[in-house]
Amino acid sequence: MGYGIKLKVWGDYALFSRPEMRVERVSYDVMTPSVARGILEAVHWKPAISWRIDRIHVLNPIVFDNIRRNEVESKASKRKTEIYATEERQQRASLVLKDVAYIIEAHFEMTDKQGEEDTPEKHYNIFLRRARQGQCFHRPYFGTREFPVQFELIEDDGDIANSVHSGTVDLGYMLLDQTYQLNDKGEVVEVTPYFFRAEMINGIVEVPSRREAMR
């Protein structure tokens, strides 16, 4: 295992979209590992390191709320570089989480893209410095840019708040990660999802490695 970190994250709303719900968005009960990794990468990421999520602490009660959001019908691409929101706007219902707070426990591993100056100590200290100062390359968000993330570094285990959850809760199958196969033009031709059977035990979700997950 590489250098470990703990980061507390919280926000007013979150939408961790379930992939089987394609029209009306429905959130998972808790934050997914892929969203957690995206938050860490927003604070610090380089090709030389790869973040691995170890566990997610669920601090607040799981409360859902129905809202309506404006979306556009299509996505920007190389062929379609302009989208006119007034022409493609759609209003859709979303089942989102309200008043969320988590602690992300994670570590990073060095990749085969590391250079001579890339050391674990260097990237670990960069992350600590940026997290302490609240710096990020872009504002992380809980599933959608409408729901920004606030964060702070946890440096003492005594600072970890107790969860309101107790016992074991089966959260069902949850998206762990996705890999992308590209063609010669750099276009995505195949997406392989990885799922795992998520359980929350006393407010903690243990996250398996991709090798331990099911395709």
mmCIF file with all atom_site columns, C-alpha atoms in Angstrom:
data_model
loop_
_atom_site.group_PDB
_atom_site.id
_atom_site.type_symbol
_atom_site.label_atom_id
_atom_site.label_alt_id
_atom_site.label_comp_id
_atom_site.label_asym_id
_atom_site.label_entity_id
_atom_site.label_seq_id
_atom_site.pdbx_PDB_ins_code
_atom_site.Cartn_x
_atom_site.Cartn_y
_atom_site.Cartn_z
_atom_site.occupancy
_atom_site.B_iso_or_equiv
_atom_site.pdbx_formal_charge
_atom_site.auth_seq_id
_atom_site.auth_comp_id
_atom_site.auth_asym_id
_atom_site.auth_atom_id
_atom_site.pdbx_PDB_model_num
ATOM 1   C CA . MET A 1 1   ? 0.000   0.000  0.000   1.00 0.00 ? 1   MET A CA 1
ATOM 2   C CA . GLY A 1 2   ? 1.221   3.505  -0.794  1.00 0.00 ? 2   GLY A CA 1
ATOM 3   C CA . TYR A 1 3   ? 0.963   6.724  1.154   1.00 0.00 ? 3   TYR A CA 1
ATOM 4   C CA . GLY A 1 4   ? -2.456  7.006  2.793   1.00 0.00 ? 4   GLY A CA 1
ATOM 5   C CA . ILE A 1 5   ? -4.636  10.094 3.268   1.00 0.00 ? 5   ILE A CA 1
ATOM 6   C CA . LYS A 1 6   ? -7.968  10.957 4.875   1.00 0.00 ? 6   LYS A CA 1
ATOM 7   C CA . LEU A 1 7   ? -10.110 13.731 3.423   1.00 0.00 ? 7   LEU A CA 1
ATOM 8   C CA . LYS A 1 8   ? -13.438 14.952 4.806   1.00 0.00 ? 8   LYS A CA 1
ATOM 9   C CA . VAL A 1 9   ? -15.884 16.079 2.117   1.00 0.00 ? 9   VAL A CA 1
ATOM 10  C CA . TRP A 1 10  ? -19.370 17.516 2.454   1.00 0.00 ? 10  TRP A CA 1
ATOM 11  C CA . GLY A 1 11  ? -22.067 19.439 0.613   1.00 0.00 ? 11  GLY A CA 1
ATOM 12  C CA . ASP A 1 12  ? -25.734 20.377 0.463   1.00 0.00 ? 12  ASP A CA 1
ATOM 13  C CA . TYR A 1 13  ? -26.698 17.906 -2.283  1.00 0.00 ? 13  TYR A CA 1
ATOM 14  C CA . ALA A 1 14  ? -25.226 14.970 -4.197  1.00 0.00 ? 14  ALA A CA 1
ATOM 15  C CA . LEU A 1 15  ? -26.207 12.880 -7.205  1.00 0.00 ? 15  LEU A CA 1
ATOM 16  C CA . PHE A 1 16  ? -24.280 9.621  -7.639  1.00 0.00 ? 16  PHE A CA 1
ATOM 17  C CA . SER A 1 17  ? -26.246 8.442  -10.655 1.00 0.00 ? 17  SER A CA 1
ATOM 18  C CA . ARG A 1 18  ? -27.131 4.779  -10.962 1.00 0.00 ? 18  ARG A CA 1
ATOM 19  C CA . PRO A 1 19  ? -26.181 3.624  -14.501 1.00 0.00 ? 19  PRO A CA 1
ATOM 20  C CA . GLU A 1 20  ? -29.414 1.640  -14.955 1.00 0.00 ? 20  GLU A CA 1
ATOM 21  C CA . MET A 1 21  ? -31.467 4.852  -14.548 1.00 0.00 ? 21  MET A CA 1
ATOM 22  C CA . ARG A 1 22  ? -30.895 6.655  -17.852 1.00 0.00 ? 22  ARG A CA 1
ATOM 23  C CA . VAL A 1 23  ? -33.816 9.082  -18.085 1.00 0.00 ? 23  VAL A CA 1
ATOM 24  C CA . GLU A 1 24  ? -34.822 10.138 -14.605 1.00 0.00 ? 24  GLU A CA 1
ATOM 25  C CA . ARG A 1 25  ? -31.631 10.250 -12.558 1.00 0.00 ? 25  ARG A CA 1
ATOM 26  C CA . VAL A 1 26  ? -31.560 8.292  -9.286  1.00 0.00 ? 26  VAL A CA 1
ATOM 27  C CA . SER A 1 27  ? -28.655 8.470  -6.861  1.00 0.00 ? 27  SER A CA 1
ATOM 28  C CA . TYR A 1 28  ? -26.921 5.608  -5.103  1.00 0.00 ? 28  TYR A CA 1
ATOM 29  C CA . ASP A 1 29  ? -27.390 5.700  -1.327  1.00 0.00 ? 29  ASP A CA 1
ATOM 30  C CA . VAL A 1 30  ? -23.759 6.703  -0.746  1.00 0.00 ? 30  VAL A CA 1
ATOM 31  C CA . MET A 1 31  ? -20.838 8.131  -2.674  1.00 0.00 ? 31  MET A CA 1
ATOM 32  C CA . THR A 1 32  ? -19.288 5.792  -5.234  1.00 0.00 ? 32  THR A CA 1
ATOM 33  C CA . PRO A 1 33  ? -15.533 5.079  -5.314  1.00 0.00 ? 33  PRO A CA 1
ATOM 34  C CA . SER A 1 34  ? -15.212 6.661  -8.771  1.00 0.00 ? 34  SER A CA 1
ATOM 35  C CA . VAL A 1 35  ? -16.617 9.959  -7.469  1.00 0.00 ? 35  VAL A CA 1
ATOM 36  C CA . ALA A 1 36  ? -14.296 9.782  -4.449  1.00 0.00 ? 36  ALA A CA 1
ATOM 37  C CA . ARG A 1 37  ? -11.319 9.276  -6.747  1.00 0.00 ? 37  ARG A CA 1
ATOM 38  C CA . GLY A 1 38  ? -12.406 12.227 -8.883  1.00 0.00 ? 38  GLY A CA 1
ATOM 39  C CA . ILE A 1 39  ? -12.417 14.451 -5.797  1.00 0.00 ? 39  ILE A CA 1
ATOM 40  C CA . LEU A 1 40  ? -8.862  13.451 -4.885  1.00 0.00 ? 40  LEU A CA 1
ATOM 41  C CA . GLU A 1 41  ? -7.691  13.979 -8.470  1.00 0.00 ? 41  GLU A CA 1
ATOM 42  C CA . ALA A 1 42  ? -9.171  17.483 -8.379  1.00 0.00 ? 42  ALA A CA 1
ATOM 43  C CA . VAL A 1 43  ? -6.868  18.273 -5.448  1.00 0.00 ? 43  VAL A CA 1
ATOM 44  C CA . HIS A 1 44  ? -3.746  16.625 -6.873  1.00 0.00 ? 44  HIS A CA 1
ATOM 45  C CA . TRP A 1 45  ? -3.116  14.249 -9.757  1.00 0.00 ? 45  TRP A CA 1
ATOM 46  C CA . LYS A 1 46  ? -0.267  13.548 -12.146 1.00 0.00 ? 46  LYS A CA 1
ATOM 47  C CA . PRO A 1 47  ? 0.286   10.692 -14.636 1.00 0.00 ? 47  PRO A CA 1
ATOM 48  C CA . ALA A 1 48  ? 2.915   9.359  -12.212 1.00 0.00 ? 48  ALA A CA 1
ATOM 49  C CA . ILE A 1 49  ? 0.335   8.445  -9.545  1.00 0.00 ? 49  ILE A CA 1
ATOM 50  C CA . SER A 1 50  ? -2.911  6.499  -9.414  1.00 0.00 ? 50  SER A CA 1
ATOM 51  C CA . TRP A 1 51  ? -5.396  6.926  -6.559  1.00 0.00 ? 51  TRP A CA 1
ATOM 52  C CA . ARG A 1 52  ? -6.957  3.874  -4.878  1.00 0.00 ? 52  ARG A CA 1
ATOM 53  C CA . ILE A 1 53  ? -9.987  4.285  -2.592  1.00 0.00 ? 53  ILE A CA 1
ATOM 54  C CA . ASP A 1 54  ? -9.773  2.083  0.524   1.00 0.00 ? 54  ASP A CA 1
ATOM 55  C CA . ARG A 1 55  ? -12.964 2.953  2.402   1.00 0.00 ? 55  ARG A CA 1
ATOM 56  C CA . ILE A 1 56  ? -15.686 5.577  2.643   1.00 0.00 ? 56  ILE A CA 1
ATOM 57  C CA . HIS A 1 57  ? -17.090 6.755  5.983   1.00 0.00 ? 57  HIS A CA 1
ATOM 58  C CA . VAL A 1 58  ? -20.748 7.824  5.756   1.00 0.00 ? 58  VAL A CA 1
ATOM 59  C CA . LEU A 1 59  ? -21.179 10.487 8.437   1.00 0.00 ? 59  LEU A CA 1
ATOM 60  C CA . ASN A 1 60  ? -24.709 11.825 7.941   1.00 0.00 ? 60  ASN A CA 1
ATOM 61  C CA . PRO A 1 61  ? -28.135 10.138 7.687   1.00 0.00 ? 61  PRO A CA 1
ATOM 62  C CA . ILE A 1 62  ? -29.061 9.021  4.165   1.00 0.00 ? 62  ILE A CA 1
ATOM 63  C CA . VAL A 1 63  ? -31.820 11.416 3.109   1.00 0.00 ? 63  VAL A CA 1
ATOM 64  C CA . PHE A 1 64  ? -33.248 11.600 -0.428  1.00 0.00 ? 64  PHE A CA 1
ATOM 65  C CA . ASP A 1 65  ? -34.942 14.589 -2.027  1.00 0.00 ? 65  ASP A CA 1
ATOM 66  C CA . ASN A 1 66  ? -36.813 14.957 -5.335  1.00 0.00 ? 66  ASN A CA 1
ATOM 67  C CA . ILE A 1 67  ? -35.781 17.911 -7.462  1.00 0.00 ? 67  ILE A CA 1
ATOM 68  C CA . ARG A 1 68  ? -36.207 18.977 -11.091 1.00 0.00 ? 68  ARG A CA 1
ATOM 69  C CA . ARG A 1 69  ? -33.145 19.971 -13.089 1.00 0.00 ? 69  ARG A CA 1
ATOM 70  C CA . ASN A 1 70  ? -32.602 21.505 -16.519 1.00 0.00 ? 70  ASN A CA 1
ATOM 71  C CA . GLU A 1 71  ? -30.456 19.369 -18.838 1.00 0.00 ? 71  GLU A CA 1
ATOM 72  C CA . VAL A 1 72  ? -29.640 19.388 -22.534 1.00 0.00 ? 72  VAL A CA 1
ATOM 73  C CA . GLU A 1 73  ? -30.539 16.484 -24.781 1.00 0.00 ? 73  GLU A CA 1
ATOM 74  C CA . SER A 1 74  ? -27.163 15.942 -26.480 1.00 0.00 ? 74  SER A CA 1
ATOM 75  C CA . LYS A 1 75  ? -23.496 15.988 -25.493 1.00 0.00 ? 75  LYS A CA 1
ATOM 76  C CA . ALA A 1 76  ? -20.620 17.945 -26.967 1.00 0.00 ? 76  ALA A CA 1
ATOM 77  C CA . SER A 1 77  ? -18.256 15.937 -29.168 1.00 0.00 ? 77  SER A CA 1
ATOM 78  C CA . LYS A 1 78  ? -15.690 16.405 -31.923 1.00 0.00 ? 78  LYS A CA 1
ATOM 79  C CA . ARG A 1 79  ? -18.499 16.358 -34.466 1.00 0.00 ? 79  ARG A CA 1
ATOM 80  C CA . LYS A 1 80  ? -20.824 18.540 -32.437 1.00 0.00 ? 80  LYS A CA 1
ATOM 81  C CA . THR A 1 81  ? -18.912 21.375 -30.834 1.00 0.00 ? 81  THR A CA 1
ATOM 82  C CA . GLU A 1 82  ? -21.837 23.710 -30.229 1.00 0.00 ? 82  GLU A CA 1
ATOM 83  C CA . ILE A 1 83  ? -24.936 23.094 -28.125 1.00 0.00 ? 83  ILE A CA 1
ATOM 84  C CA . TYR A 1 84  ? -27.790 25.606 -27.956 1.00 0.00 ? 84  TYR A CA 1
ATOM 85  C CA . ALA A 1 85  ? -29.361 25.176 -24.538 1.00 0.00 ? 85  ALA A CA 1
ATOM 86  C CA . THR A 1 86  ? -32.518 27.074 -25.500 1.00 0.00 ? 86  THR A CA 1
ATOM 87  C CA . GLU A 1 87  ? -33.211 24.532 -28.259 1.00 0.00 ? 87  GLU A CA 1
ATOM 88  C CA . GLU A 1 88  ? -32.243 21.335 -26.425 1.00 0.00 ? 88  GLU A CA 1
ATOM 89  C CA . ARG A 1 89  ? -33.214 22.102 -22.848 1.00 0.00 ? 89  ARG A CA 1
ATOM 90  C CA . GLN A 1 90  ? -35.132 19.347 -21.048 1.00 0.00 ? 90  GLN A CA 1
ATOM 91  C CA . GLN A 1 91  ? -36.457 19.342 -17.520 1.00 0.00 ? 91  GLN A CA 1
ATOM 92  C CA . ARG A 1 92  ? -35.972 16.045 -15.734 1.00 0.00 ? 92  ARG A CA 1
ATOM 93  C CA . ALA A 1 93  ? -36.694 14.767 -12.252 1.00 0.00 ? 93  ALA A CA 1
ATOM 94  C CA . SER A 1 94  ? -33.787 13.625 -10.095 1.00 0.00 ? 94  SER A CA 1
ATOM 95  C CA . LEU A 1 95  ? -33.722 11.714 -6.822  1.00 0.00 ? 95  LEU A CA 1
ATOM 96  C CA . VAL A 1 96  ? -30.721 13.221 -5.036  1.00 0.00 ? 96  VAL A CA 1
ATOM 97  C CA . LEU A 1 97  ? -29.090 12.988 -1.620  1.00 0.00 ? 97  LEU A CA 1
ATOM 98  C CA . LYS A 1 98  ? -29.402 15.888 0.787   1.00 0.00 ? 98  LYS A CA 1
ATOM 99  C CA . ASP A 1 99  ? -26.890 17.168 3.378   1.00 0.00 ? 99  ASP A CA 1
ATOM 100 C CA . VAL A 1 100 ? -24.079 14.686 2.727   1.00 0.00 ? 100 VAL A CA 1
ATOM 101 C CA . ALA A 1 101 ? -20.753 14.260 4.528   1.00 0.00 ? 101 ALA A CA 1
ATOM 102 C CA . TYR A 1 102 ? -18.108 11.588 4.083   1.00 0.00 ? 102 TYR A CA 1
ATOM 103 C CA . ILE A 1 103 ? -14.509 10.791 4.941   1.00 0.00 ? 103 ILE A CA 1
ATOM 104 C CA . ILE A 1 104 ? -12.484 9.297  2.108   1.00 0.00 ? 104 ILE A CA 1
ATOM 105 C CA . GLU A 1 105 ? -9.629  6.989  3.060   1.00 0.00 ? 105 GLU A CA 1
ATOM 106 C CA . ALA A 1 106 ? -7.326  6.357  0.135   1.00 0.00 ? 106 ALA A CA 1
ATOM 107 C CA . HIS A 1 107 ? -3.745  5.839  -0.992  1.00 0.00 ? 107 HIS A CA 1
ATOM 108 C CA . PHE A 1 108 ? -1.887  6.323  -4.242  1.00 0.00 ? 108 PHE A CA 1
ATOM 109 C CA . GLU A 1 109 ? 0.443   4.046  -6.137  1.00 0.00 ? 109 GLU A CA 1
ATOM 110 C CA . MET A 1 110 ? 3.174   5.000  -8.556  1.00 0.00 ? 110 MET A CA 1
ATOM 111 C CA . THR A 1 111 ? 2.565   4.222  -12.230 1.00 0.00 ? 111 THR A CA 1
ATOM 112 C CA . ASP A 1 112 ? 4.886   3.325  -15.080 1.00 0.00 ? 112 ASP A CA 1
ATOM 113 C CA . LYS A 1 113 ? 4.703   6.970  -16.194 1.00 0.00 ? 113 LYS A CA 1
ATOM 114 C CA . GLN A 1 114 ? 6.763   8.266  -13.280 1.00 0.00 ? 114 GLN A CA 1
ATOM 115 C CA . GLY A 1 115 ? 9.905   10.234 -14.037 1.00 0.00 ? 115 GLY A CA 1
ATOM 116 C CA . GLU A 1 116 ? 13.187  10.484 -12.183 1.00 0.00 ? 116 GLU A CA 1
ATOM 117 C CA . GLU A 1 117 ? 11.853  13.320 -10.005 1.00 0.00 ? 117 GLU A CA 1
ATOM 118 C CA . ASP A 1 118 ? 8.574   11.568 -9.208  1.00 0.00 ? 118 ASP A CA 1
ATOM 119 C CA . THR A 1 119 ? 8.853   10.071 -5.736  1.00 0.00 ? 119 THR A CA 1
ATOM 120 C CA . PRO A 1 120 ? 6.059   8.986  -3.366  1.00 0.00 ? 120 PRO A CA 1
ATOM 121 C CA . GLU A 1 121 ? 7.243   11.515 -0.775  1.00 0.00 ? 121 GLU A CA 1
ATOM 122 C CA . LYS A 1 122 ? 7.042   14.354 -3.311  1.00 0.00 ? 122 LYS A CA 1
ATOM 123 C CA . HIS A 1 123 ? 3.458   13.671 -4.383  1.00 0.00 ? 123 HIS A CA 1
ATOM 124 C CA . TYR A 1 124 ? 2.318   12.875 -0.840  1.00 0.00 ? 124 TYR A CA 1
ATOM 125 C CA . ASN A 1 125 ? 3.588   16.225 0.436   1.00 0.00 ? 125 ASN A CA 1
ATOM 126 C CA . ILE A 1 126 ? 2.094   18.076 -2.532  1.00 0.00 ? 126 ILE A CA 1
ATOM 127 C CA . PHE A 1 127 ? -1.323  16.592 -1.788  1.00 0.00 ? 127 PHE A CA 1
ATOM 128 C CA . LEU A 1 128 ? -1.047  17.430 1.936   1.00 0.00 ? 128 LEU A CA 1
ATOM 129 C CA . ARG A 1 129 ? -0.064  21.022 1.210   1.00 0.00 ? 129 ARG A CA 1
ATOM 130 C CA . ARG A 1 130 ? -2.818  21.583 -1.325  1.00 0.00 ? 130 ARG A CA 1
ATOM 131 C CA . ALA A 1 131 ? -5.495  19.925 0.839   1.00 0.00 ? 131 ALA A CA 1
ATOM 132 C CA . ARG A 1 132 ? -4.490  21.967 3.905   1.00 0.00 ? 132 ARG A CA 1
ATOM 133 C CA . GLN A 1 133 ? -4.785  25.180 1.889   1.00 0.00 ? 133 GLN A CA 1
ATOM 134 C CA . GLY A 1 134 ? -8.042  24.184 0.205   1.00 0.00 ? 134 GLY A CA 1
ATOM 135 C CA . GLN A 1 135 ? -6.425  24.246 -3.250  1.00 0.00 ? 135 GLN A CA 1
ATOM 136 C CA . CYS A 1 136 ? -7.743  22.274 -6.220  1.00 0.00 ? 136 CYS A CA 1
ATOM 137 C CA . PHE A 1 137 ? -7.209  22.259 -9.978  1.00 0.00 ? 137 PHE A CA 1
ATOM 138 C CA . HIS A 1 138 ? -10.971 22.525 -10.416 1.00 0.00 ? 138 HIS A CA 1
ATOM 139 C CA . ARG A 1 139 ? -13.809 22.577 -7.921  1.00 0.00 ? 139 ARG A CA 1
ATOM 140 C CA . PRO A 1 140 ? -14.722 18.939 -7.153  1.00 0.00 ? 140 PRO A CA 1
ATOM 141 C CA . TYR A 1 141 ? -18.381 18.028 -7.188  1.00 0.00 ? 141 TYR A CA 1
ATOM 142 C CA . PHE A 1 142 ? -20.733 15.320 -5.962  1.00 0.00 ? 142 PHE A CA 1
ATOM 143 C CA . GLY A 1 143 ? -21.704 13.700 -9.246  1.00 0.00 ? 143 GLY A CA 1
ATOM 144 C CA . THR A 1 144 ? -22.752 16.880 -11.057 1.00 0.00 ? 144 THR A CA 1
ATOM 145 C CA . ARG A 1 145 ? -21.228 20.356 -11.207 1.00 0.00 ? 145 ARG A CA 1
ATOM 146 C CA . GLU A 1 146 ? -24.335 21.833 -9.615  1.00 0.00 ? 146 GLU A CA 1
ATOM 147 C CA . PHE A 1 147 ? -23.354 20.174 -6.318  1.00 0.00 ? 147 PHE A CA 1
ATOM 148 C CA . PRO A 1 148 ? -19.867 21.440 -5.327  1.00 0.00 ? 148 PRO A CA 1
ATOM 149 C CA . VAL A 1 149 ? -17.738 19.741 -2.680  1.00 0.00 ? 149 VAL A CA 1
ATOM 150 C CA . GLN A 1 150 ? -16.212 21.344 0.390   1.00 0.00 ? 150 GLN A CA 1
ATOM 151 C CA . PHE A 1 151 ? -13.198 19.506 1.784   1.00 0.00 ? 151 PHE A CA 1
ATOM 152 C CA . GLU A 1 152 ? -10.624 19.486 4.550   1.00 0.00 ? 152 GLU A CA 1
ATOM 153 C CA . LEU A 1 153 ? -7.666  17.274 5.368   1.00 0.00 ? 153 LEU A CA 1
ATOM 154 C CA . ILE A 1 154 ? -7.962  14.899 8.333   1.00 0.00 ? 154 ILE A CA 1
ATOM 155 C CA . GLU A 1 155 ? -4.543  14.602 9.980   1.00 0.00 ? 155 GLU A CA 1
ATOM 156 C CA . ASP A 1 156 ? -5.514  13.077 13.318  1.00 0.00 ? 156 ASP A CA 1
ATOM 157 C CA . ASP A 1 157 ? -7.763  10.053 13.784  1.00 0.00 ? 157 ASP A CA 1
ATOM 158 C CA . GLY A 1 158 ? -9.299  11.906 16.712  1.00 0.00 ? 158 GLY A CA 1
ATOM 159 C CA . ASP A 1 159 ? -10.766 14.352 14.187  1.00 0.00 ? 159 ASP A CA 1
ATOM 160 C CA . ILE A 1 160 ? -12.882 11.635 12.556  1.00 0.00 ? 160 ILE A CA 1
ATOM 161 C CA . ALA A 1 161 ? -16.493 12.183 13.572  1.00 0.00 ? 161 ALA A CA 1
ATOM 162 C CA . ASN A 1 162 ? -18.560 9.210  14.628  1.00 0.00 ? 162 ASN A CA 1
ATOM 163 C CA . SER A 1 163 ? -21.084 7.988  12.085  1.00 0.00 ? 163 SER A CA 1
ATOM 164 C CA . VAL A 1 164 ? -24.796 8.029  12.894  1.00 0.00 ? 164 VAL A CA 1
ATOM 165 C CA . HIS A 1 165 ? -25.068 4.570  11.299  1.00 0.00 ? 165 HIS A CA 1
ATOM 166 C CA . SER A 1 166 ? -24.781 1.276  13.138  1.00 0.00 ? 166 SER A CA 1
ATOM 167 C CA . GLY A 1 167 ? -25.150 -2.342 12.081  1.00 0.00 ? 167 GLY A CA 1
ATOM 168 C CA . THR A 1 168 ? -24.857 -3.724 8.556   1.00 0.00 ? 168 THR A CA 1
ATOM 169 C CA . VAL A 1 169 ? -26.735 -2.321 5.550   1.00 0.00 ? 169 VAL A CA 1
ATOM 170 C CA . ASP A 1 170 ? -26.690 -4.064 2.162   1.00 0.00 ? 170 ASP A CA 1
ATOM 171 C CA . LEU A 1 171 ? -26.385 -1.306 -0.457  1.00 0.00 ? 171 LEU A CA 1
ATOM 172 C CA . GLY A 1 172 ? -26.620 -3.677 -3.417  1.00 0.00 ? 172 GLY A CA 1
ATOM 173 C CA . TYR A 1 173 ? -24.343 -3.625 -6.438  1.00 0.00 ? 173 TYR A CA 1
ATOM 174 C CA . MET A 1 174 ? -22.410 -0.395 -6.838  1.00 0.00 ? 174 MET A CA 1
ATOM 175 C CA . LEU A 1 175 ? -20.250 0.914  -9.659  1.00 0.00 ? 175 LEU A CA 1
ATOM 176 C CA . LEU A 1 176 ? -16.578 0.682  -8.704  1.00 0.00 ? 176 LEU A CA 1
ATOM 177 C CA . ASP A 1 177 ? -14.807 1.816  -11.845 1.00 0.00 ? 177 ASP A CA 1
ATOM 178 C CA . GLN A 1 178 ? -14.827 1.812  -15.642 1.00 0.00 ? 178 GLN A CA 1
ATOM 179 C CA . THR A 1 179 ? -12.130 1.153  -18.207 1.00 0.00 ? 179 THR A CA 1
ATOM 180 C CA . TYR A 1 180 ? -12.192 2.584  -21.718 1.00 0.00 ? 180 TYR A CA 1
ATOM 181 C CA . GLN A 1 181 ? -10.961 1.040  -24.956 1.00 0.00 ? 181 GLN A CA 1
ATOM 182 C CA . LEU A 1 182 ? -9.955  3.588  -27.593 1.00 0.00 ? 182 LEU A CA 1
ATOM 183 C CA . ASN A 1 183 ? -9.558  3.244  -31.336 1.00 0.00 ? 183 ASN A CA 1
ATOM 184 C CA . ASP A 1 184 ? -6.737  4.700  -33.451 1.00 0.00 ? 184 ASP A CA 1
ATOM 185 C CA . LYS A 1 185 ? -8.526  8.057  -33.501 1.00 0.00 ? 185 LYS A CA 1
ATOM 186 C CA . GLY A 1 186 ? -8.672  8.246  -29.716 1.00 0.00 ? 186 GLY A CA 1
ATOM 187 C CA . GLU A 1 187 ? -12.423 7.651  -29.674 1.00 0.00 ? 187 GLU A CA 1
ATOM 188 C CA . VAL A 1 188 ? -14.041 5.446  -27.032 1.00 0.00 ? 188 VAL A CA 1
ATOM 189 C CA . VAL A 1 189 ? -15.274 2.240  -28.667 1.00 0.00 ? 189 VAL A CA 1
ATOM 190 C CA . GLU A 1 190 ? -15.921 0.102  -25.594 1.00 0.00 ? 190 GLU A CA 1
ATOM 191 C CA . VAL A 1 191 ? -16.589 0.774  -21.917 1.00 0.00 ? 191 VAL A CA 1
ATOM 192 C CA . THR A 1 192 ? -16.115 -1.987 -19.339 1.00 0.00 ? 192 THR A CA 1
ATOM 193 C CA . PRO A 1 193 ? -17.803 -1.347 -15.967 1.00 0.00 ? 193 PRO A CA 1
ATOM 194 C CA . TYR A 1 194 ? -16.745 -3.002 -12.712 1.00 0.00 ? 194 TYR A CA 1
ATOM 195 C CA . PHE A 1 195 ? -19.220 -3.503 -9.876  1.00 0.00 ? 195 PHE A CA 1
ATOM 196 C CA . PHE A 1 196 ? -18.996 -4.710 -6.293  1.00 0.00 ? 196 PHE A CA 1
ATOM 197 C CA . ARG A 1 197 ? -21.537 -5.715 -3.657  1.00 0.00 ? 197 ARG A CA 1
ATOM 198 C CA . ALA A 1 198 ? -21.413 -2.756 -1.284  1.00 0.00 ? 198 ALA A CA 1
ATOM 199 C CA . GLU A 1 199 ? -22.093 -3.111 2.418   1.00 0.00 ? 199 GLU A CA 1
ATOM 200 C CA . MET A 1 200 ? -22.101 -0.338 4.987   1.00 0.00 ? 200 MET A CA 1
ATOM 201 C CA . ILE A 1 201 ? -20.937 -1.670 8.349   1.00 0.00 ? 201 ILE A CA 1
ATOM 202 C CA . ASN A 1 202 ? -21.256 0.843  11.200  1.00 0.00 ? 202 ASN A CA 1
ATOM 203 C CA . GLY A 1 203 ? -21.148 3.646  8.653   1.00 0.00 ? 203 GLY A CA 1
ATOM 204 C CA . ILE A 1 204 ? -18.104 2.394  6.722   1.00 0.00 ? 204 ILE A CA 1
ATOM 205 C CA . VAL A 1 205 ? -18.035 1.038  3.161   1.00 0.00 ? 205 VAL A CA 1
ATOM 206 C CA . GLU A 1 206 ? -14.950 -1.057 2.405   1.00 0.00 ? 206 GLU A CA 1
ATOM 207 C CA . VAL A 1 207 ? -13.883 -0.694 -1.231  1.00 0.00 ? 207 VAL A CA 1
ATOM 208 C CA . PRO A 1 208 ? -12.320 -3.680 -3.016  1.00 0.00 ? 208 PRO A CA 1
ATOM 209 C CA . SER A 1 209 ? -9.664  -3.493 -5.697  1.00 0.00 ? 209 SER A CA 1
ATOM 210 C CA . ARG A 1 210 ? -10.678 -3.731 -9.354  1.00 0.00 ? 210 ARG A CA 1
ATOM 211 C CA . ARG A 1 211 ? -9.221  -7.248 -9.396  1.00 0.00 ? 211 ARG A CA 1
ATOM 212 C CA . GLU A 1 212 ? -11.626 -8.271 -6.602  1.00 0.00 ? 212 GLU A CA 1
ATOM 213 C CA . ALA A 1 213 ? -14.660 -6.680 -8.282  1.00 0.00 ? 213 ALA A CA 1
ATOM 214 C CA . MET A 1 214 ? -16.949 -8.315 -10.822 1.00 0.00 ? 214 MET A CA 1
ATOM 215 C CA . ARG A 1 215 ? -17.276 -7.230 -14.437 1.00 0.00 ? 215 ARG A CA 1
#
